[in-house]
Each structure stands twice: as C-alpha cells, then as structure tokens.
Coordinates of C-alpha atoms and ligand atoms in Angstrom, one line a residue:
Chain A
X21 CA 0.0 0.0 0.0
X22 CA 1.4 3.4 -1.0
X23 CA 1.2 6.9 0.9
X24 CA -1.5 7.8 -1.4
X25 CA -3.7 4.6 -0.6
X26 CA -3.4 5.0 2.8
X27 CA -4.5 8.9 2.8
X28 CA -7.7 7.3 0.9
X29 CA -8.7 5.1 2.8
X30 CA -7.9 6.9 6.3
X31 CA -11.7 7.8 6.9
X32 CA -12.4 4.1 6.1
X33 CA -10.1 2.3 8.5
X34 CA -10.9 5.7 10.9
X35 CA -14.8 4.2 11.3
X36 CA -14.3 0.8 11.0
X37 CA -15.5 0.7 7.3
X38 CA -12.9 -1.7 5.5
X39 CA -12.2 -5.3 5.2
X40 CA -9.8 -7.2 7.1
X41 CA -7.5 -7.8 4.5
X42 CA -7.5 -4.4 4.1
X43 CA -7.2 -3.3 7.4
X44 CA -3.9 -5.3 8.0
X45 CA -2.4 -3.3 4.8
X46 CA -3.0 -0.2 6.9
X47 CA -1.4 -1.7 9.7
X48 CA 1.4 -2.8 7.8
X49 CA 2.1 0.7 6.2
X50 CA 1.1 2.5 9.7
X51 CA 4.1 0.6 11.5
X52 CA 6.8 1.4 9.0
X53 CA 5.9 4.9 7.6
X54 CA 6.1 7.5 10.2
X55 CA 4.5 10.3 8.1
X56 CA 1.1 8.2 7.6
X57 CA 1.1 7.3 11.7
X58 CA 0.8 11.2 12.4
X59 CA -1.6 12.0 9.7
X60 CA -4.0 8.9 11.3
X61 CA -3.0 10.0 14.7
X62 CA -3.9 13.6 14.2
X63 CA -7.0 12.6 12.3
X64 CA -7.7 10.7 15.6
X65 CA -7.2 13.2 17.7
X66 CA -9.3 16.0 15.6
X67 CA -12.3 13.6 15.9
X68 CA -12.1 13.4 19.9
X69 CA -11.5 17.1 20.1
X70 CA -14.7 18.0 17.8
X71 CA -16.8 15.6 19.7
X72 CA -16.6 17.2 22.9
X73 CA -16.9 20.5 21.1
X74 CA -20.4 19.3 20.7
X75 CA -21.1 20.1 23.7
X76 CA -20.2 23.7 23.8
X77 CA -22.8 26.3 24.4
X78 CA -23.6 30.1 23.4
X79 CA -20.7 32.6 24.8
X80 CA -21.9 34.0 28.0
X81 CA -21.9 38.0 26.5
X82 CA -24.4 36.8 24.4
X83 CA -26.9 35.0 26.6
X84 CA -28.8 37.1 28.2
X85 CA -30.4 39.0 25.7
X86 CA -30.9 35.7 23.7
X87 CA -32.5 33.7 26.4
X88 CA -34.9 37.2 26.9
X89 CA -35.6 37.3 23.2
X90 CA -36.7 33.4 23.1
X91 CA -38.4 33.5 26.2
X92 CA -40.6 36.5 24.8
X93 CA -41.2 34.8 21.2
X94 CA -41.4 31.4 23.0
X95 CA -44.8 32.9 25.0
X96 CA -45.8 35.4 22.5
X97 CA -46.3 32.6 20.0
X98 CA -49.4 31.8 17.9
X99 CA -51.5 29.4 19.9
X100 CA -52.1 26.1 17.8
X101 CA -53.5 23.7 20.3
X102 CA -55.5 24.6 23.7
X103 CA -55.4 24.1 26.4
X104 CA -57.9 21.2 27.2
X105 CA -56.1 19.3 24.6
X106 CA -52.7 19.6 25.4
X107 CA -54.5 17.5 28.8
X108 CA -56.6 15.3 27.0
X109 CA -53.6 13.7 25.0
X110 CA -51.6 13.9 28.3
X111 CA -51.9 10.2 29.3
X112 CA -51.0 8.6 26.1
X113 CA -48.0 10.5 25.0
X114 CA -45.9 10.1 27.8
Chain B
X21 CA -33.0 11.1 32.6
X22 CA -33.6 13.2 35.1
X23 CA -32.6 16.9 35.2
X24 CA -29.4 17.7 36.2
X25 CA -28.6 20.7 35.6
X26 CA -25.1 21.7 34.1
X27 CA -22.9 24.8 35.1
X28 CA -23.7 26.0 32.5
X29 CA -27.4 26.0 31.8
X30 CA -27.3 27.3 36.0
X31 CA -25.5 30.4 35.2
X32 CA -27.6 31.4 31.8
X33 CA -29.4 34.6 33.4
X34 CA -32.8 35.3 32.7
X35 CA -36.0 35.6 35.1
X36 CA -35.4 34.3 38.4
X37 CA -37.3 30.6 38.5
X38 CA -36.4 27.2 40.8
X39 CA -35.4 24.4 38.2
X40 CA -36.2 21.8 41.2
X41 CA -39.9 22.5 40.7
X42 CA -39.5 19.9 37.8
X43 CA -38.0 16.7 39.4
X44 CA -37.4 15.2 36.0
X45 CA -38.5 15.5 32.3
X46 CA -41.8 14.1 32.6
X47 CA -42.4 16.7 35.3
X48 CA -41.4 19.5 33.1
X49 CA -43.2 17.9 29.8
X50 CA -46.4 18.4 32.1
X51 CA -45.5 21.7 32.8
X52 CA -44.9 22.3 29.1
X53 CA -48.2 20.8 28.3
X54 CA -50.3 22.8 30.3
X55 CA -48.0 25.5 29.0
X56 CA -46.8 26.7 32.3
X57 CA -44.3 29.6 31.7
X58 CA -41.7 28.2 34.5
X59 CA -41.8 25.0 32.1
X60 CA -41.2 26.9 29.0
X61 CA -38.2 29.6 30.7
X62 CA -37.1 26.0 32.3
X63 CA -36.7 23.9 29.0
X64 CA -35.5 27.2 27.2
X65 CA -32.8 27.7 30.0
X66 CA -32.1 24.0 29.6
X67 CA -31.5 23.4 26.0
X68 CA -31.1 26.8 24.3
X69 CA -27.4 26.7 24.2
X70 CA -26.5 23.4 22.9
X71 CA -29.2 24.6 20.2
X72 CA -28.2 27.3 19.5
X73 CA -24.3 26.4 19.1
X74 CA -25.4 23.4 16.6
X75 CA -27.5 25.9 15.0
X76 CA -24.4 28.0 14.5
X77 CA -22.0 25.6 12.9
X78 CA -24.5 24.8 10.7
X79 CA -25.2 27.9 9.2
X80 CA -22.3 29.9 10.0
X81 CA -24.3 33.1 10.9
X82 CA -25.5 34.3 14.1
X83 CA -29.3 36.1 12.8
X84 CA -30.0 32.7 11.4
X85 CA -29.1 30.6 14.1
X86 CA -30.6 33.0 16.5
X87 CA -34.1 32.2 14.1
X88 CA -33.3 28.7 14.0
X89 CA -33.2 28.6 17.7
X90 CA -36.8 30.1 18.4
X91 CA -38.3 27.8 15.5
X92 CA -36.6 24.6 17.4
X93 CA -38.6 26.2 20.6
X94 CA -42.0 27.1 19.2
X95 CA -42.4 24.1 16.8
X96 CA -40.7 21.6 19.7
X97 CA -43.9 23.6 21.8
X98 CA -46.5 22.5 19.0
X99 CA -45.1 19.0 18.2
X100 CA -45.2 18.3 22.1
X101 CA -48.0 16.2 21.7
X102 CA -46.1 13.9 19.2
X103 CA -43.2 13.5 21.7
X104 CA -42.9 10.1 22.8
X105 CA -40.5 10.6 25.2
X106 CA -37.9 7.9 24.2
X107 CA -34.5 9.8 23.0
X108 CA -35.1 12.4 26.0
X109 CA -35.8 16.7 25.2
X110 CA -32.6 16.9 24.3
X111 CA -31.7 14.8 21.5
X112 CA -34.8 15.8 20.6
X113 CA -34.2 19.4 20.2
X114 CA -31.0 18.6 19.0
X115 CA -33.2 16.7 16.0
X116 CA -35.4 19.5 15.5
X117 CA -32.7 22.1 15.3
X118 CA -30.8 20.0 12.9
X119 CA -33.5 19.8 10.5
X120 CA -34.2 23.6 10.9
X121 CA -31.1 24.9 10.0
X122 CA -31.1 22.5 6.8
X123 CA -34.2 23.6 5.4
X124 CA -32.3 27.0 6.3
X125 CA -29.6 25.7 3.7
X126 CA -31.8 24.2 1.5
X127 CA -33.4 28.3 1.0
X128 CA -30.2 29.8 0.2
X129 CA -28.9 30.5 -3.2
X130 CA -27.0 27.7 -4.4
X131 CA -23.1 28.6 -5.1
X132 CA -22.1 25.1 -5.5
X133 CA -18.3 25.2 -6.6
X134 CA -17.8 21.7 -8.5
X135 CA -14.8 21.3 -6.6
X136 CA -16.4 21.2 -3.1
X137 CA -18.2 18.2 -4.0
X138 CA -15.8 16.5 -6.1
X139 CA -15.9 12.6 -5.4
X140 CA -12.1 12.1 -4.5
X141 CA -9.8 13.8 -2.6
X142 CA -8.2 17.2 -4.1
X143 CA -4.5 17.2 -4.9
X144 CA -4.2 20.2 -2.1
X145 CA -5.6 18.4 0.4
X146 CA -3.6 15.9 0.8
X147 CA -1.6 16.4 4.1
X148 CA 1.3 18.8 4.1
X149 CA 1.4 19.6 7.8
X150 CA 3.1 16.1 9.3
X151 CA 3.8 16.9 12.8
X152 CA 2.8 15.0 15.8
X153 CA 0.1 17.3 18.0
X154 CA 1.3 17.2 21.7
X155 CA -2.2 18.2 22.4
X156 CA -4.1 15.8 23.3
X157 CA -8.0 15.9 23.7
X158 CA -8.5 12.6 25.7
X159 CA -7.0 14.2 28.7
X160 CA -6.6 18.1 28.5
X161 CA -9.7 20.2 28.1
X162 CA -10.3 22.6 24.6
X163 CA -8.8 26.1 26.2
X164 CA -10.8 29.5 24.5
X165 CA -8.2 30.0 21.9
X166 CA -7.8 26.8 20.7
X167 CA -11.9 26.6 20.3
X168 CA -11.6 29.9 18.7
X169 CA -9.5 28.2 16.0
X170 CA -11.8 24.9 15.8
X171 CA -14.3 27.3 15.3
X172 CA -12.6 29.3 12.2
X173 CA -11.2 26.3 10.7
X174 CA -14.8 24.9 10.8
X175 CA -16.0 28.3 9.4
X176 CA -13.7 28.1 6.6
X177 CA -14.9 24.9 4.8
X178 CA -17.1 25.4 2.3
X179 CA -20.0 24.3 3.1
X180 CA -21.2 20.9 1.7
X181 CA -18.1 19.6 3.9
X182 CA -19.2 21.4 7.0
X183 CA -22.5 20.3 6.7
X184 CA -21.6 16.6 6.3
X185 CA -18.8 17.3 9.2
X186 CA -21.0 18.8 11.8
X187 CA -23.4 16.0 11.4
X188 CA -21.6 12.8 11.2
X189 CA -18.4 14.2 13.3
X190 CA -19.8 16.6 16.0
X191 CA -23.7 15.1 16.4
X192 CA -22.3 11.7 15.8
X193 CA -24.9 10.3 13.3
X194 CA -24.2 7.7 11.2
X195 CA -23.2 7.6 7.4
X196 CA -26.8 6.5 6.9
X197 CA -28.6 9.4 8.7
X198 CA -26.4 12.2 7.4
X199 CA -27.2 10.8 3.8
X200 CA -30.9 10.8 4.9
X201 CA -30.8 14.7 6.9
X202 CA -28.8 16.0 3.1
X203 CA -30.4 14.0 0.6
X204 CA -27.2 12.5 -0.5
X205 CA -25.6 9.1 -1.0
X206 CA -23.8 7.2 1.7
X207 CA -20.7 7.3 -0.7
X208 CA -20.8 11.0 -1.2
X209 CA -21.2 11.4 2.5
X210 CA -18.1 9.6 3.3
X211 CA -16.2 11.3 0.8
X212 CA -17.3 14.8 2.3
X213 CA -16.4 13.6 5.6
X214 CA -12.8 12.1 4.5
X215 CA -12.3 15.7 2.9
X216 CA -13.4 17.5 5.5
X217 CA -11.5 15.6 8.4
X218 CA -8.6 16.2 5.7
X219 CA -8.4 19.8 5.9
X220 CA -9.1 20.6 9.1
X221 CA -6.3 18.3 10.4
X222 CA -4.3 20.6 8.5
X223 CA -5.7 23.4 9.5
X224 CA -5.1 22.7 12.9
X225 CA -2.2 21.2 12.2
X226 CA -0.5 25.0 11.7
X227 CA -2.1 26.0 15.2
X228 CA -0.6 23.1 17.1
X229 CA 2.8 23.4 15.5
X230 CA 3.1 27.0 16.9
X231 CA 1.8 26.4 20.3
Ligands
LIG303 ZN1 2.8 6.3 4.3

C-alpha cells in the first residue's frame, strides 16, 4: 500500500469501514511509515476534540439578551393547540 | 434522565425561576403541556445553548441561528403532543434544530463550486502539515483559543463539507442518517467527511505546531 492509498482510505479504516485484509495493509504501512502514523493519529485526535466540542454552548456575553428574546417569542407565539387538549392527550403521549 | 442541571445552563441569566420544581422531564413535559411559563423559561434555560451552538455551525451566521433557535422552541412547543419521550428533550431538540437549520440551507442561493463536492480527494488536500500534535483531547480540556481556531477552521470549509462534518463528526450520526438529513448518497457522505477531516487536520495542524 502506498502513501497515497493509505491517505484514501484513512476515513475508512478511521470508522471501522474496510475489510480485514485491508485493514492489515494499513497496519502494515502505519508501523513502517512515520508520516502516515501522524496524519491517522492527528485525524484521531481531531475527531475526539470536535466531539466534545459538541457540547459547547452560546458565549456567556451573548446569553442574556438571547435567552430574553426566546423567552418572549417562545410565549408570544401563535397558539395552535388549547389548552384542554394539550391534557386530554396527556396520558397517552408520555 | 432526570434533570441535572449543568454549570452552565445554571449560570444562563434570565427571570429568576427554581429548576427543582421539575424533578425530571416528565415533570417538566407536564409543565410544558399545560404550557406553564416556568416549564417553557425552564426547557429554554435548559437546552437553548447546545441549540443554539449546533444551530451556528451549521449555518455559520448568528441572525439565522438566532431564528433557528426560536423555530426549534415554538415548533418543539406545538409538536409536544407527538413526543414520545424515548431519545429524551434533548436529543430531541437537538433533532429539531438540525433539521431547521437544513431547510435554512436548503433556501439559500446555491453557489455550489464543483470542486467542493468533487468525489475524490483534491490534490491540495492531501496532508502537508506532518507533525505530531502534543495536544491531546482525551485528557486536556479545549482552552478559549484553541476553540476559537476549531471554530474558524470549521468556518472556513465550504459548506457541503461542514455540513456533512457537523453532522456525522460533531452530532455523531451515522453515514446513513447524514445521507438521509442531506439527501445525498452514503458514498458522497463519506467522501465529504474524509475531505473534511482532511483539511481541518491541516488546519489545525498549523495552530498546534506554533503552540
Ligand atoms: Zn505512508
């Protein structure tokens, strides 16, 4: 397997996508080219860091005004369902 | 799940309300049914910001994230009925959101650039950058610059590989369900994705070389 091969099927061997024969070519390359062990280990690494970055929320400056604003639209809305609905379907939603 | 409340959603400011009046989600989805306004400031505090952040990388611009975010509120209010309970509110807003700021992207003009969907990797994106990272994201936390740079590098893909980025790498869906959200093939998804992962390794590549 060359550089090039490897760089292609990164995302592949990444998520678990690829054969076994396959995967032991990666492995093969991985443990004798040094440049292809830090582009999969950064890769690695990027994935991790981007998951937790799900998690992040709105910068504190801003979230105030924005919690205020979607508070006020939130009750201001049209109303599309009543009241004696919204009880009535109570027991078979939850 | 019950409702534990993180740092974060207990500093957002707004009107002064006890989060323990709900004791858990059903609690609250009964406040929210009856349409109690301590249910509604309680989910908002809640879930707003992990909304409104997806929202963001999505689209990339703070008025339409700010309009994705109240649409993910008022039609989560109206669909309430429909909830079955089973993911829990979050993932469910999360789901909502998603789909907002998609139809979002679906409405703008489309500047497609036949290279940003191209089916193989692009000659200049193959790595250049080959230095190891000393950073390392299982153990340290992401400090404010750092995110700041996740953040540009994100902004800076076009966007039929942020899209398919955001989804599959940062809301963890699978090949199939991005495909689904984007109307796309699985292949084409996985090639975004590869592409994507691509260039931002080598964005951040140049930040962690300096640092
Ligand atoms: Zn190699």
């Amino acid at each position: 397997m060359t550089c090039e091969e490897l760089i292609a099927y990164l995302s592949s061997y990444i998520d678990h996508e690829m054969d076994a024969a396959l995967v032991a070519e990666v492995q093969e390359h991985i443990a004798h080219c040094r440049n292809c062990r830090v582009v999969l280990d950064t890769t690695q690494r990027l994935i991790v860091l981007v998951h937790d970055e799900g998690q992040r929320t709105i910068p504190a400056g801003q979230r105030r005004a924005l919690f205020e604003r979607l508070h006020r639209a939130f009750l201001n809305r049209p109303q599309t369902w009543d009241d004696s609905n919204a009880q009535a379907s109570e027991g078979n939603t939850v | 799940m019950g409702l534990h409340l993180s740092h974060e959603s207990r500093a957002m400011p707004g009107p002064t309300i006890d989060l323990t009046i709900y004791e858990n989600e059903e609690a609250l989805l009964t406040g929210l049914r009856r349409r109690d306004p301590d249910a509604c400031a309680c989910l908002i505090k809640r879930f707003a910001p992990l909304v409104y952040a997806q929202a963001m990388r999505l689209l990339g611009d703070a008025d339409e994230a700010e309009g994705v975010l109240q649409q993910t509120f008022i039609k989560a209010c109206d669909k309430l009925d429909t909830y079955e309970g089973r993911s829990g509110l979050g993932s469910w807003l999360y789901r909502i959101a998603t789909n907002e700021a998609l139809m979002h992207l679906r409405q703008r003009s489309p500047r497609v650039d036949l290279d940003d969907v191209a089916e193989t990797i692009q000659t200049d994106e193959m790595p250049q950058r080959l230095t190891p990272w000393t950073f390392d994201p299982a153990t340290a936390a992401l400090n404010s610059e750092l995110r700041t740079v996740l953040e540009q590098a994100l902004a800076s893909l076009p966007e039929t590989l942020r899209v398919v980025f955001v989804l599959r790498d940062i809301q963890g869906l699978s090949a199939k369900e991005t495909a689904a959200a984007l109307g796309l093939g699985e292949s084409a998804v996985k090639v975004r994705l590869h592409r994507a992962r691509l260039r931002l390794r080598e964005l951040l590549s140049a930040y962690m070389q300096e640092h």
